[in-house]
CSV table of C-alpha atoms and ligand atoms in Angstrom, one decimal:
chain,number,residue,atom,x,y,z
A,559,UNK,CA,100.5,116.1,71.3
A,560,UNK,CA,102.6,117.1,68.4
A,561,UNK,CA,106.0,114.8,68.8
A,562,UNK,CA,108.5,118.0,68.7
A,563,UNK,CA,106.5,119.5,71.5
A,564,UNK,CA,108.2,119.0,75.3
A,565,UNK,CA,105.4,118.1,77.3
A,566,UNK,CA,105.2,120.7,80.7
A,567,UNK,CA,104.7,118.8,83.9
A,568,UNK,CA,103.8,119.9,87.4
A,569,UNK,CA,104.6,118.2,90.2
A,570,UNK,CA,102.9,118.8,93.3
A,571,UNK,CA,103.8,117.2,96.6
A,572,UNK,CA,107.5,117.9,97.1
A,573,UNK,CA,109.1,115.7,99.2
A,574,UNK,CA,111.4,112.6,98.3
A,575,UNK,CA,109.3,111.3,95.4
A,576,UNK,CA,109.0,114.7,94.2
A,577,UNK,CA,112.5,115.1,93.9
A,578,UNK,CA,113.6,112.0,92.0
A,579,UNK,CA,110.3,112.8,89.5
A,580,UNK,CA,112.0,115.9,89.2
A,581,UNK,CA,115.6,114.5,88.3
A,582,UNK,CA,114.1,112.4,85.6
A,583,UNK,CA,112.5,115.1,83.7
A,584,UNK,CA,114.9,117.7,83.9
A,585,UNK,CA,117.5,114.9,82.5
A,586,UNK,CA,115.3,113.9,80.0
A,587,UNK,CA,114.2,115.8,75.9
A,588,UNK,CA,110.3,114.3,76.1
A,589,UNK,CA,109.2,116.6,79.2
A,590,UNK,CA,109.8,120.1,80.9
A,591,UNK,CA,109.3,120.7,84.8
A,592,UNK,CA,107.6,123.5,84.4
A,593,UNK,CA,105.6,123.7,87.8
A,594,UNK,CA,105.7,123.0,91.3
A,595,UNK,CA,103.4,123.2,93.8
A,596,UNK,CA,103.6,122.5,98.2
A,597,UNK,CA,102.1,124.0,100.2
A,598,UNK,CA,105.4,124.1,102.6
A,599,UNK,CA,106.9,127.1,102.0
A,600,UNK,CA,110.1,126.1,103.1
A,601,UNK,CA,110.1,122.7,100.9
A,602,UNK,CA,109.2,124.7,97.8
A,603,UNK,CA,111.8,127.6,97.9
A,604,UNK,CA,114.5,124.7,98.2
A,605,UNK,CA,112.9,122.3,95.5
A,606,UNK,CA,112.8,125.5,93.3
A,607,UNK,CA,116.7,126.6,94.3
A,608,UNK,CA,117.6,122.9,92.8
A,609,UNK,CA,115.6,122.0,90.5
A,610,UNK,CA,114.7,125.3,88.5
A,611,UNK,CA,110.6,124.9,87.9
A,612,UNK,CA,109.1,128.1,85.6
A,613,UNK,CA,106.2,128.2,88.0
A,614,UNK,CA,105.5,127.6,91.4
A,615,UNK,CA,102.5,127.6,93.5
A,616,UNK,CA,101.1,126.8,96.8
A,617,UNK,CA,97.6,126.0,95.5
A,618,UNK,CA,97.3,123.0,93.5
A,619,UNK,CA,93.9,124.0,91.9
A,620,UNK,CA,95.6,127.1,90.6
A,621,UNK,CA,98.6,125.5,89.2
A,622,UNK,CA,96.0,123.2,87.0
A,623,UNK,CA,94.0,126.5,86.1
A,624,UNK,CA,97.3,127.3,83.7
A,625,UNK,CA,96.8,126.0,80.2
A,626,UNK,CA,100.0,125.6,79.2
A,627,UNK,CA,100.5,122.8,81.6
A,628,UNK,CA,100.0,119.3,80.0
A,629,UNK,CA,100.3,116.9,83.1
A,630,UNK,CA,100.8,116.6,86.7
A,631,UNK,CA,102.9,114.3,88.7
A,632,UNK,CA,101.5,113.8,92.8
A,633,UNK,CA,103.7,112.9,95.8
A,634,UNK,CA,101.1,114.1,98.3
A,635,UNK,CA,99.9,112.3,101.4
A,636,UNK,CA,97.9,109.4,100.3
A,637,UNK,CA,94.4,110.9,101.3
A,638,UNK,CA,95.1,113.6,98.4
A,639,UNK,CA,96.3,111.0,95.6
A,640,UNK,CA,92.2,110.4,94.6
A,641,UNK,CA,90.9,113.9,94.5
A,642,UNK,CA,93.9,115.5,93.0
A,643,UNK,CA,93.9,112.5,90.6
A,644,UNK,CA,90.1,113.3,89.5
A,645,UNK,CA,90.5,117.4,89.7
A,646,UNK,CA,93.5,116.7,87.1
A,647,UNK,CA,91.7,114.4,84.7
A,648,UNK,CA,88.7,117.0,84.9
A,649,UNK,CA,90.9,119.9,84.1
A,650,UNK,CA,92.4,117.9,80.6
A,651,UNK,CA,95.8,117.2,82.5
A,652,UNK,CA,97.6,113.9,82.3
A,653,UNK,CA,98.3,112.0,85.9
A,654,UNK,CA,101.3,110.5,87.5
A,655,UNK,CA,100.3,109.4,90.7
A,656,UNK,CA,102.6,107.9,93.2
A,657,UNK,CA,102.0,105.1,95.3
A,658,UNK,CA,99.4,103.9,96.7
A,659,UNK,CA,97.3,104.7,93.8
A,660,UNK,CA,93.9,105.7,95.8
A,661,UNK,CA,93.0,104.9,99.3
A,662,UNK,CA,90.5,102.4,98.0
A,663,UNK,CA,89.3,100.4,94.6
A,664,UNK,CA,86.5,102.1,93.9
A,665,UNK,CA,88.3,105.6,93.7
A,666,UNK,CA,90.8,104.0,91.1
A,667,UNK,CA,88.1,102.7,89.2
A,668,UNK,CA,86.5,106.2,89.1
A,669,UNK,CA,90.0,107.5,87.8
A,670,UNK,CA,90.4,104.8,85.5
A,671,UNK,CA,87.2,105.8,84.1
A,672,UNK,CA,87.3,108.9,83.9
A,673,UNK,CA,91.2,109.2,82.3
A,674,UNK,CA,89.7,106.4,79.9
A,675,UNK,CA,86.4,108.6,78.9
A,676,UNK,CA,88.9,111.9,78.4
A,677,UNK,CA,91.4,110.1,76.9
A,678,UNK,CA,94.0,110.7,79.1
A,679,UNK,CA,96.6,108.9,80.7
A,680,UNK,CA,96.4,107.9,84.3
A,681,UNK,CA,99.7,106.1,85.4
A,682,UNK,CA,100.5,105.1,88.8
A,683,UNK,CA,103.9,105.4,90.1
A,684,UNK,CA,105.8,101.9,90.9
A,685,UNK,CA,109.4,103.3,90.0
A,686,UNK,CA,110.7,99.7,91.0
A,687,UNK,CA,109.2,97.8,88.2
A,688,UNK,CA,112.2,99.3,86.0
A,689,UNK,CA,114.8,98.5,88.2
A,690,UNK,CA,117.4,96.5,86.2
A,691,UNK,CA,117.2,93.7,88.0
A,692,UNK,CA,113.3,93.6,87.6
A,693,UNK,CA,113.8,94.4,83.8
A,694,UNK,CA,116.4,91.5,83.8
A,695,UNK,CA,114.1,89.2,85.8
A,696,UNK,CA,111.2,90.1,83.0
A,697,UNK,CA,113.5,88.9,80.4
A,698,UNK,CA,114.1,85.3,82.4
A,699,UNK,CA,110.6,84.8,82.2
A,700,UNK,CA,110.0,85.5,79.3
A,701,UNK,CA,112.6,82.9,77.8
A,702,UNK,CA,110.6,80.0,79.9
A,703,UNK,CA,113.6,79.5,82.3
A,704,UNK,CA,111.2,79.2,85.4
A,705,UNK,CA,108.2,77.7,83.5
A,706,UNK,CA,105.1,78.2,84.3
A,707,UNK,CA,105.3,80.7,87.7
A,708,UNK,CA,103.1,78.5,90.3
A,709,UNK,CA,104.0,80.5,93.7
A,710,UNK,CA,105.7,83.0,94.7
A,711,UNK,CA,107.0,84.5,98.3
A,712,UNK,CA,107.6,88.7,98.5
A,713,UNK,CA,108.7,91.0,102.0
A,714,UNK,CA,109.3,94.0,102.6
A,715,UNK,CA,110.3,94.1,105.7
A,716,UNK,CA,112.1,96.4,108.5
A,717,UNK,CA,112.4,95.6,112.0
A,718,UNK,CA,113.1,99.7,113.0
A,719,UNK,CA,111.1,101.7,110.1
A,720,UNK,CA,108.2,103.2,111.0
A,721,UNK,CA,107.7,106.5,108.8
A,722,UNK,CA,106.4,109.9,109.6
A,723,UNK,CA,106.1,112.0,106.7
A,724,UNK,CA,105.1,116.0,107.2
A,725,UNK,CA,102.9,116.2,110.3
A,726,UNK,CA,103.0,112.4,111.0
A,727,UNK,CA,100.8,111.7,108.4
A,728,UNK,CA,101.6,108.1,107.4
A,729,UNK,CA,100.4,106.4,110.7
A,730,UNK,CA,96.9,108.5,110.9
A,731,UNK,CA,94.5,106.6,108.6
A,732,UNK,CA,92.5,109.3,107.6
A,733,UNK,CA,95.6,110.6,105.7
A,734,UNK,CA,97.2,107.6,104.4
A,735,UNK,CA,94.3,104.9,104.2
A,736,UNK,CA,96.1,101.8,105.7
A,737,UNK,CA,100.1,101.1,107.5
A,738,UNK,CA,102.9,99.3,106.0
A,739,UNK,CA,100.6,97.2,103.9
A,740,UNK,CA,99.4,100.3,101.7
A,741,UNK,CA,102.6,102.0,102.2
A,742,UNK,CA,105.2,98.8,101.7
A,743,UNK,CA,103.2,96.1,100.7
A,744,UNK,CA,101.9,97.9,98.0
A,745,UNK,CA,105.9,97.8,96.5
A,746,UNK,CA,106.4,94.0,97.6
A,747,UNK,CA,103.2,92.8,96.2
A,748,UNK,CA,103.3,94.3,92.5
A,749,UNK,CA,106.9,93.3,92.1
A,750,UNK,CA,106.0,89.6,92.9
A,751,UNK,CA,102.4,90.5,90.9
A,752,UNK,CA,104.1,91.9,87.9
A,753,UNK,CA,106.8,89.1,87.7
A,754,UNK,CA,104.3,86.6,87.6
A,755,UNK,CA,102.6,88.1,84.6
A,756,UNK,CA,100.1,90.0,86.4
A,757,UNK,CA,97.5,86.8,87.2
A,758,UNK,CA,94.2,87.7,88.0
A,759,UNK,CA,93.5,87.9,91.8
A,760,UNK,CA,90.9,85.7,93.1
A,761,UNK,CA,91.1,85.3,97.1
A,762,UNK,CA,92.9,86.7,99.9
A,763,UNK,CA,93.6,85.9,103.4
A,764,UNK,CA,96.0,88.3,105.5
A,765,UNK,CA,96.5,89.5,109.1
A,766,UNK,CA,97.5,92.7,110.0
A,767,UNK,CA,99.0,93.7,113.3
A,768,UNK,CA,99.8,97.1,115.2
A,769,UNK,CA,102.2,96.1,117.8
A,770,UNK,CA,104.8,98.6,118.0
A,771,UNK,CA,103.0,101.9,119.3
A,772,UNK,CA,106.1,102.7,122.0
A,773,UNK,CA,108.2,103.4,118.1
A,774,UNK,CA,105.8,105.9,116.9
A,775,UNK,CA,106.3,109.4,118.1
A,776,UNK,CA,103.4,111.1,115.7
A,777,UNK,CA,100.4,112.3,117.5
A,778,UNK,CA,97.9,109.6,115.8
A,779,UNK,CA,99.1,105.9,115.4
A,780,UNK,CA,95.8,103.6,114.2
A,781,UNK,CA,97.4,102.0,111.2
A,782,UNK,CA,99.0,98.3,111.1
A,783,UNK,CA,102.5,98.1,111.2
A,784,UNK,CA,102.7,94.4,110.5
A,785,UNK,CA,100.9,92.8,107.4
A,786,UNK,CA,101.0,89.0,106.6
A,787,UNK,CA,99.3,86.5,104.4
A,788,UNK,CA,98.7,84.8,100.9
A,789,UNK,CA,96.6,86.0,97.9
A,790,UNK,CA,95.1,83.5,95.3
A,791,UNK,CA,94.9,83.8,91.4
A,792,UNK,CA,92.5,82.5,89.0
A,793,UNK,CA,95.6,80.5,87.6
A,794,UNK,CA,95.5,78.7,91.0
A,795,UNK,CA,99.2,80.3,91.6
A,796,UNK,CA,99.8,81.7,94.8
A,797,UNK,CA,102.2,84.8,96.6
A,798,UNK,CA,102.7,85.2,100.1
A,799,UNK,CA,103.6,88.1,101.3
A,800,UNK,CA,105.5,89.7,104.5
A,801,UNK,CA,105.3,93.6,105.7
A,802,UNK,CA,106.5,95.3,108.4
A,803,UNK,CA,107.3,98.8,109.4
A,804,UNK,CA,108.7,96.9,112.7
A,805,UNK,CA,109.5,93.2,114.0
A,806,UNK,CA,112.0,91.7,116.1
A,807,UNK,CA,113.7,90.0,113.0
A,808,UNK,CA,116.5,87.9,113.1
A,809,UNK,CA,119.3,88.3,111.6
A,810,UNK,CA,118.6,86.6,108.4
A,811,UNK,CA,117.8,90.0,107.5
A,812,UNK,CA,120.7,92.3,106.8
A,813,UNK,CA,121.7,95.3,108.6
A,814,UNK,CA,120.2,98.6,107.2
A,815,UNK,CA,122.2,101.7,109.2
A,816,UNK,CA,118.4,103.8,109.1
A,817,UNK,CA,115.9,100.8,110.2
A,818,UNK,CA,117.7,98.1,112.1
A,819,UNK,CA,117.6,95.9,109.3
A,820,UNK,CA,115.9,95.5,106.2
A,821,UNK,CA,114.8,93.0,103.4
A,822,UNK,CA,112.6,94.3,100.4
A,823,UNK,CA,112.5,90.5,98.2
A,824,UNK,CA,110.6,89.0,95.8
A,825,UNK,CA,111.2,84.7,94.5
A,826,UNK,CA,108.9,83.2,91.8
A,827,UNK,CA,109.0,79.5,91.6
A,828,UNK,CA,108.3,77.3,88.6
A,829,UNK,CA,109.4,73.5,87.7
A,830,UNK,CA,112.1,74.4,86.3
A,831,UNK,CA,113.7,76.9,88.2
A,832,UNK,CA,113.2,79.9,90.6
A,833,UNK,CA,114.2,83.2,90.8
A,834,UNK,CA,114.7,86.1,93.5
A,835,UNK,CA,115.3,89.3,93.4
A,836,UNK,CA,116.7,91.7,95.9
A,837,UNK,CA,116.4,95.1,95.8
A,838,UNK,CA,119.6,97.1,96.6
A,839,UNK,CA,120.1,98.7,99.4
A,840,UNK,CA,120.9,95.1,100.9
A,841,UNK,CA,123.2,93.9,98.0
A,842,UNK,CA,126.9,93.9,99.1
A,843,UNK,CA,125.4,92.0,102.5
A,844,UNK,CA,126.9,88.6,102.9
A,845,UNK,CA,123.4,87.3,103.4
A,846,UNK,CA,122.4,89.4,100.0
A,847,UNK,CA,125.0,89.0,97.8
A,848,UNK,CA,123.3,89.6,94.3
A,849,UNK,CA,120.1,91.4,93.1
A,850,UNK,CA,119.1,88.4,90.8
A,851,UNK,CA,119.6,84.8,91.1
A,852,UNK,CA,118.4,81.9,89.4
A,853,UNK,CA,118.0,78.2,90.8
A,854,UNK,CA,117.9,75.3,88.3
A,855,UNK,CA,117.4,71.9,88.2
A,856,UNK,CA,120.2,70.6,86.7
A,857,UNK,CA,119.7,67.0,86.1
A,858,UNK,CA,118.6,66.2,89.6
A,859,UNK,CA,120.7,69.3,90.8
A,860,UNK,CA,119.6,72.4,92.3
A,861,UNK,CA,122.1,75.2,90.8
A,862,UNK,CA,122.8,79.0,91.7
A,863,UNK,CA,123.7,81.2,89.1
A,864,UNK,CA,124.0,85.2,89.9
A,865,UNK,CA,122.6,86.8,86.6
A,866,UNK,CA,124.1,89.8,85.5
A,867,UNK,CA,122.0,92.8,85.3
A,868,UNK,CA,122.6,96.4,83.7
A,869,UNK,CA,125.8,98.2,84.7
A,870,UNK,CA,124.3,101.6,86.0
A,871,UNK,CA,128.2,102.5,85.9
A,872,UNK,CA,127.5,105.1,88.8
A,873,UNK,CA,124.1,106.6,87.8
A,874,UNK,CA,122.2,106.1,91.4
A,875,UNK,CA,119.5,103.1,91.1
A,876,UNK,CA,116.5,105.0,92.0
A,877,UNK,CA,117.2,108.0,90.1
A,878,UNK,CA,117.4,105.6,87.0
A,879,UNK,CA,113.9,103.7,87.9
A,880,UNK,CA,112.3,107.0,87.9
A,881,UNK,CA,114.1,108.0,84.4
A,882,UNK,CA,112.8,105.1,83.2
A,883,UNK,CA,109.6,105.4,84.6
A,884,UNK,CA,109.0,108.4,83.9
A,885,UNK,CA,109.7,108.4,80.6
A,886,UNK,CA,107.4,105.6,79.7
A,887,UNK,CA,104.8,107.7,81.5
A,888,UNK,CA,105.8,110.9,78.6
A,889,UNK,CA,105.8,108.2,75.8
A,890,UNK,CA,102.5,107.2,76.5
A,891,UNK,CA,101.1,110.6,76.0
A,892,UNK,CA,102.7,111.3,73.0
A,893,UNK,CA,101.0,108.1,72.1
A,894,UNK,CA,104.6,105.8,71.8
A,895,UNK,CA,104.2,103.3,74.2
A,896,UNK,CA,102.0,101.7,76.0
A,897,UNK,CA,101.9,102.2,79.9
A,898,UNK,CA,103.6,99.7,82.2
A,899,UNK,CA,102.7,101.1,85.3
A,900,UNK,CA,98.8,101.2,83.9
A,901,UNK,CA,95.4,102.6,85.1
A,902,UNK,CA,93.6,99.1,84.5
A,903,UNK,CA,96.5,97.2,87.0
A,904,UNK,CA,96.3,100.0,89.7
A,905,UNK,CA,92.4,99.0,89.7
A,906,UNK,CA,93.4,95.2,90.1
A,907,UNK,CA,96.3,96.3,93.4
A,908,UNK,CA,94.0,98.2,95.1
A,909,UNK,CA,91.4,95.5,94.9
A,910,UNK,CA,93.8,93.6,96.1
A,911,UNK,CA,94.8,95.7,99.2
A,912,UNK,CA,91.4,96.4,99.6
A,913,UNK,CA,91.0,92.5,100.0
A,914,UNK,CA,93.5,92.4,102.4
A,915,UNK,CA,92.0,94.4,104.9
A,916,UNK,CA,88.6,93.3,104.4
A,917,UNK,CA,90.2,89.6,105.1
A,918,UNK,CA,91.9,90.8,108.2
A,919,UNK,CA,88.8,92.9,109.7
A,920,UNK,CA,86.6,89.3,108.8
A,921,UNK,CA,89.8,86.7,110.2
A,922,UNK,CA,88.9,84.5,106.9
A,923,UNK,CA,89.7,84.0,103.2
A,924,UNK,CA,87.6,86.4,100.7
A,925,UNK,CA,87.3,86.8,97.6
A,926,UNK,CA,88.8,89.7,95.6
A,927,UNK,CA,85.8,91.2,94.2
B,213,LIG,N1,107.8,105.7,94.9
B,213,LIG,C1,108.4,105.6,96.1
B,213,LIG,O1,109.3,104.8,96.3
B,213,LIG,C2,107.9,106.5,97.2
B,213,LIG,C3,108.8,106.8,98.3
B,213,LIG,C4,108.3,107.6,99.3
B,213,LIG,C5,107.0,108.1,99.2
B,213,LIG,N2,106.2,107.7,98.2
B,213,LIG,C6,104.8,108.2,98.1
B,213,LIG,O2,104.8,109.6,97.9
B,213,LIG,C7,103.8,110.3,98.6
B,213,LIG,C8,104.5,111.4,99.4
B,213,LIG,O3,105.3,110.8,100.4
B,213,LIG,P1,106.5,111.7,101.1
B,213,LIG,O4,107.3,110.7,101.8
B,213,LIG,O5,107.1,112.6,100.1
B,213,LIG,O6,105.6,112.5,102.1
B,213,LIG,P2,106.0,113.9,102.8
B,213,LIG,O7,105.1,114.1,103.9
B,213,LIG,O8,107.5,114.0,103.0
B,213,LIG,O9,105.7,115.0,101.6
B,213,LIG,C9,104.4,115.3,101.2
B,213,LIG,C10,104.4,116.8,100.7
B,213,LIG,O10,103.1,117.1,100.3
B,213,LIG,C11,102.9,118.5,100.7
B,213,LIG,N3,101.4,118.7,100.8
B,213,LIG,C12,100.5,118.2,101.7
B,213,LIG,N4,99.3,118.6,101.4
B,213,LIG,C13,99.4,119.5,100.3
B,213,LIG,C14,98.4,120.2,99.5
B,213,LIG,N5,97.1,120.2,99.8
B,213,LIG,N6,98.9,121.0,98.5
B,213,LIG,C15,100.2,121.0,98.2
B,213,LIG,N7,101.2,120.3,98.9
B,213,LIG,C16,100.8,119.6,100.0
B,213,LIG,C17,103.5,118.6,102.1
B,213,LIG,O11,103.8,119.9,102.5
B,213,LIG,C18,104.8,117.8,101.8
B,213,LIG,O12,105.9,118.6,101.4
B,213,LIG,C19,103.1,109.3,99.4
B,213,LIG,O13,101.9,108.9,98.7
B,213,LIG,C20,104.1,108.1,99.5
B,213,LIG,O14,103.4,106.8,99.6
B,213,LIG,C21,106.6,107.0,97.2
């Protein structure tokens, strides 16, 4: 694309990712929403009345049929992510695809092979990965503070949080492919995954649970709502991991006002020091005081120090990952940067989520691939 040329994206799905992806590009010069699409009617009057789209449809195989649009951004139920993925590449439009990337590995490879063959980008969204204290974390690393990353423990955990979505999709497998482990774990795994360099996976053994049906009000429950276990890399490090829509948890976990409480945390260990990071919405908790902190061994001592990470001086966290996001995502079409969030790593998660269940369904260890 020529570099003076805004690039016009659609976004179809619109519900809360939809909205932040929508933020971003209206605050940024590099892209135009220029379509929206949802087949809600309700949803897309009010997206339009705030966010001011060109276009907007109800059928997204129209909105790709209009050749002035250059890329699409999808917040749909996760059943949709692959084949509106694949019906984007095919019509020459550039993908942002929110989380989970597919419902499976071998539909990410497909996409990965088929954005690759059209030279196209395929991104998949993991706004968190820019959060400053991730970006902070990153920086940490990379100095050799930790030395070399050897394990590493991440959760996201709630113990009142079991979502719905439109129509109860996200507990009906047919719609959404897995429970809290492709919905949550997806979030708590990559951010341990990307802070330890991205290792490849080797082995997995995990346990998924459904044990709080009495929460769940939607009309088909047959999804996990508890996901635990450790993966293995071919650098011999390790990550275990916690998820839970619900648990009885104790009160380690701080207080969140919507889902009882709440702990979304990631800590890499190394021989020289470790180093956890917390998103947000618990900082401010006494049991959560900081969103990064290093441990060092100090000549036999272990010591604490709170890093400082970027001021957002008001701007809202989320709304910043997502401007930051997505303006990697625009950069790499016009051929700037290189993707963070890229098609080749969304192969490797799903692989590993697909591991996870396949390790669960077998009660053993198995390998990756
Ligand atoms: N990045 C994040 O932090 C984050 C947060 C929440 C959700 N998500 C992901 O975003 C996706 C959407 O989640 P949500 O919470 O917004 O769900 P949601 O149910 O609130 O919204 C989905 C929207 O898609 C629309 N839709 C469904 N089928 C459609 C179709 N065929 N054509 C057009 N529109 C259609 C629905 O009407 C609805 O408005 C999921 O994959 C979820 O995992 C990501």
């Amino acid at each position: 694309m020529s570099l003076s040329q805004s690039i016009n994206v659609g976004i179809v799905g619109l519900g809360w990712p939809g909205e932040r992806h929508a933020e971003a590009l209206n605050a940024s010069a590099l892209g135009t929403l220029y379509a929206a699409c949802d087949l809600n009617a309700v949803r897309l009057k009010a997206f339009a009345g705030s966010f001011g789209p060109k276009r907007l449809f109800t059928s997204f195989d129209e909105m790709l049929l209009d050749p002035d649009l250059n890329a699409v951004v999808i917040g749909l139920p996760n059943a949709l992510h692959y084949p509106c993925s694949l019906r984007a590449l095919q019509a020459g439009k550039h993908v942002l695809c929110e989380k989970p990337p597919t419902m499976n590995a071998e539909q990410m490879r497909t996409l990965h092979g088929e954005a690759r063959n059209r030279s196209l980008i395929y991104y998949f969204g993991r706004q968190m990965r820019f959060s400053p204290a991730m970006q902070a974390a990153k920086r940490v690393i990379a100095e050799r503070r930790l030395g070399e990353i050897y394990f590493a423990e991440t959760m996201w955990i709630r113990s009142r949080g079991t979502p719905a979505g439109v129509d109860g999709w996200f507990t009906d497998r047919s719609k959404s492919g897995g429970g809290a482990m492709i919905d949550l774990g997806v979030h708590a795994i990559d951010a341990a995954w990307y802070l330890m360099g991205t290792p490849q996976p080797r082995a997995v053994s995990a346990q998924t649970y459904q044990k709080f049906p009495q929460l769940v009000e939607s009309k088909v429950f047959d999804v996990e709502d508890n996901a635990y276990g450790m993966i293995r890399f071919e650098n011999s490090a390790t990550l275990l991991f916690k998820v839970c829509w619900a648990a009885n948890l104790t009160d380690d976990v701080p207080p969140d006002p919507k889902r009882g409480r709440s702990l979304l945390s990631t800590t890499v260990y190394g021989p020289k020091g470790s180093l956890k990071v917390t998103d947000v919405f618990n900082i401010n908790s006494s049991i959560c005081p900081s969103p990064l902190a290093l441990f060092e061994d100090k000549v036999g001592d272990l010591v604490k120090t709170d890093l400082a990470v970027q001021d957002l001086r008001g701007v809202r966290l989320r709304a910043f990952e997502f401007a930051e996001q997505d303006t990697n995502f625009l950069r790499c079409i016009r051929g700037e940067e290189s993707a963070v969030n890229s098609s080749s790593q969304a192969v490797q998660l799903m692989e590993i989520l697909d591991a996870i269940y396949r390790s669960s369904q077998a009660g053993k260890e198995v390998p990756v691939i």
